[in-house]
Amino acid sequence: KRRRVQRESLGDTMTRSLARGQRIEIRGFGSFDLNHRPARIGRNPKTGERVEVPEKHVPHFKPGKELRERVDLALKENAN
């Protein structure tokens, strides 16, 4: 239960920071920021009907160099 509370607290803090337009960087791990997606016309895959998709901001994660290298090394070790 304690871990769940900590995870929710971290998630809430990150959400508030991103909503304020702040970039979050965790050294050696990566960074989070927001990407803007403009409004567009999409299609309903079931009916083919055109639908308006409103603009939105979506979280974006960019892994840091250390994380990328560690994952690459782990994949190479598992392949052997």
Tab-separated table of C-alpha atoms in Angstrom:
chain	number	residue	atom	x	y	z
A	1	LYS	CA	0.000	0.000	0.000
A	2	ARG	CA	2.849	2.378	0.832
A	3	ARG	CA	4.419	1.930	-2.604
A	4	ARG	CA	1.088	2.606	-4.290
A	5	VAL	CA	0.719	5.844	-2.328
A	6	GLN	CA	4.282	6.869	-3.224
A	7	ARG	CA	3.704	6.065	-6.908
A	8	GLU	CA	0.440	8.031	-6.942
A	9	SER	CA	2.129	10.966	-5.204
A	10	LEU	CA	4.967	10.946	-7.743
A	11	GLY	CA	2.445	10.740	-10.578
A	12	ASP	CA	0.459	13.671	-9.171
A	13	THR	CA	3.600	15.780	-8.806
A	14	MET	CA	4.724	14.988	-12.343
A	15	THR	CA	1.252	15.736	-13.727
A	16	ARG	CA	1.154	19.153	-12.031
A	17	SER	CA	4.662	20.019	-13.254
A	18	LEU	CA	3.904	19.042	-16.846
A	19	ALA	CA	0.595	20.942	-16.725
A	20	ARG	CA	2.572	24.066	-15.741
A	21	GLY	CA	4.745	23.554	-18.821
A	22	GLN	CA	7.776	22.385	-16.870
A	23	ARG	CA	10.160	19.782	-18.248
A	24	ILE	CA	11.048	16.956	-15.851
A	25	GLU	CA	14.550	15.526	-16.030
A	26	ILE	CA	15.789	12.516	-14.084
A	27	ARG	CA	19.549	12.333	-14.617
A	28	GLY	CA	20.697	9.037	-16.093
A	29	PHE	CA	17.099	7.979	-16.744
A	30	GLY	CA	15.422	10.440	-19.094
A	31	SER	CA	13.150	13.430	-19.395
A	32	PHE	CA	9.441	14.118	-19.699
A	33	ASP	CA	7.822	17.025	-21.486
A	34	LEU	CA	4.638	17.764	-23.418
A	35	ASN	CA	4.052	17.491	-27.142
A	36	HIS	CA	1.241	19.500	-28.720
A	37	ARG	CA	-1.024	17.659	-31.125
A	38	PRO	CA	-3.069	20.050	-33.269
A	39	ALA	CA	-6.742	19.432	-34.031
A	40	ARG	CA	-7.315	17.228	-37.053
A	41	ILE	CA	-9.896	15.266	-38.964
A	42	GLY	CA	-9.784	11.544	-38.242
A	43	ARG	CA	-11.888	8.538	-39.168
A	44	ASN	CA	-13.957	6.179	-37.080
A	45	PRO	CA	-12.350	2.799	-37.900
A	46	LYS	CA	-15.684	0.937	-37.627
A	47	THR	CA	-17.824	3.212	-39.784
A	48	GLY	CA	-15.291	5.167	-41.828
A	49	GLU	CA	-17.103	8.339	-40.741
A	50	ARG	CA	-15.009	11.507	-40.497
A	51	VAL	CA	-14.658	12.810	-36.945
A	52	GLU	CA	-13.055	15.918	-35.502
A	53	VAL	CA	-10.190	15.099	-33.160
A	54	PRO	CA	-9.571	18.072	-30.837
A	55	GLU	CA	-6.127	19.469	-30.130
A	56	LYS	CA	-4.380	18.094	-27.073
A	57	HIS	CA	-1.099	17.915	-25.228
A	58	VAL	CA	0.408	14.486	-24.625
A	59	PRO	CA	3.276	13.504	-22.317
A	60	HIS	CA	6.478	12.531	-24.095
A	61	PHE	CA	9.374	10.553	-22.585
A	62	LYS	CA	12.893	10.730	-23.962
A	63	PRO	CA	15.226	8.115	-22.474
A	64	GLY	CA	18.625	9.330	-21.298
A	65	LYS	CA	21.910	8.064	-22.689
A	66	GLU	CA	22.666	5.924	-19.625
A	67	LEU	CA	19.264	4.190	-19.761
A	68	ARG	CA	19.581	3.554	-23.513
A	69	GLU	CA	23.054	2.055	-23.044
A	70	ARG	CA	21.979	-0.129	-20.107
A	71	VAL	CA	18.969	-1.489	-21.992
A	72	ASP	CA	21.107	-2.183	-25.058
A	73	LEU	CA	23.672	-4.041	-22.929
A	74	ALA	CA	20.953	-6.070	-21.170
A	75	LEU	CA	19.456	-7.079	-24.521
A	76	LYS	CA	22.861	-8.172	-25.806
A	77	GLU	CA	23.503	-10.209	-22.636
A	78	ASN	CA	20.089	-11.903	-22.916
A	79	ALA	CA	20.738	-12.780	-26.563
A	80	ASN	CA	23.757	-14.905	-25.576
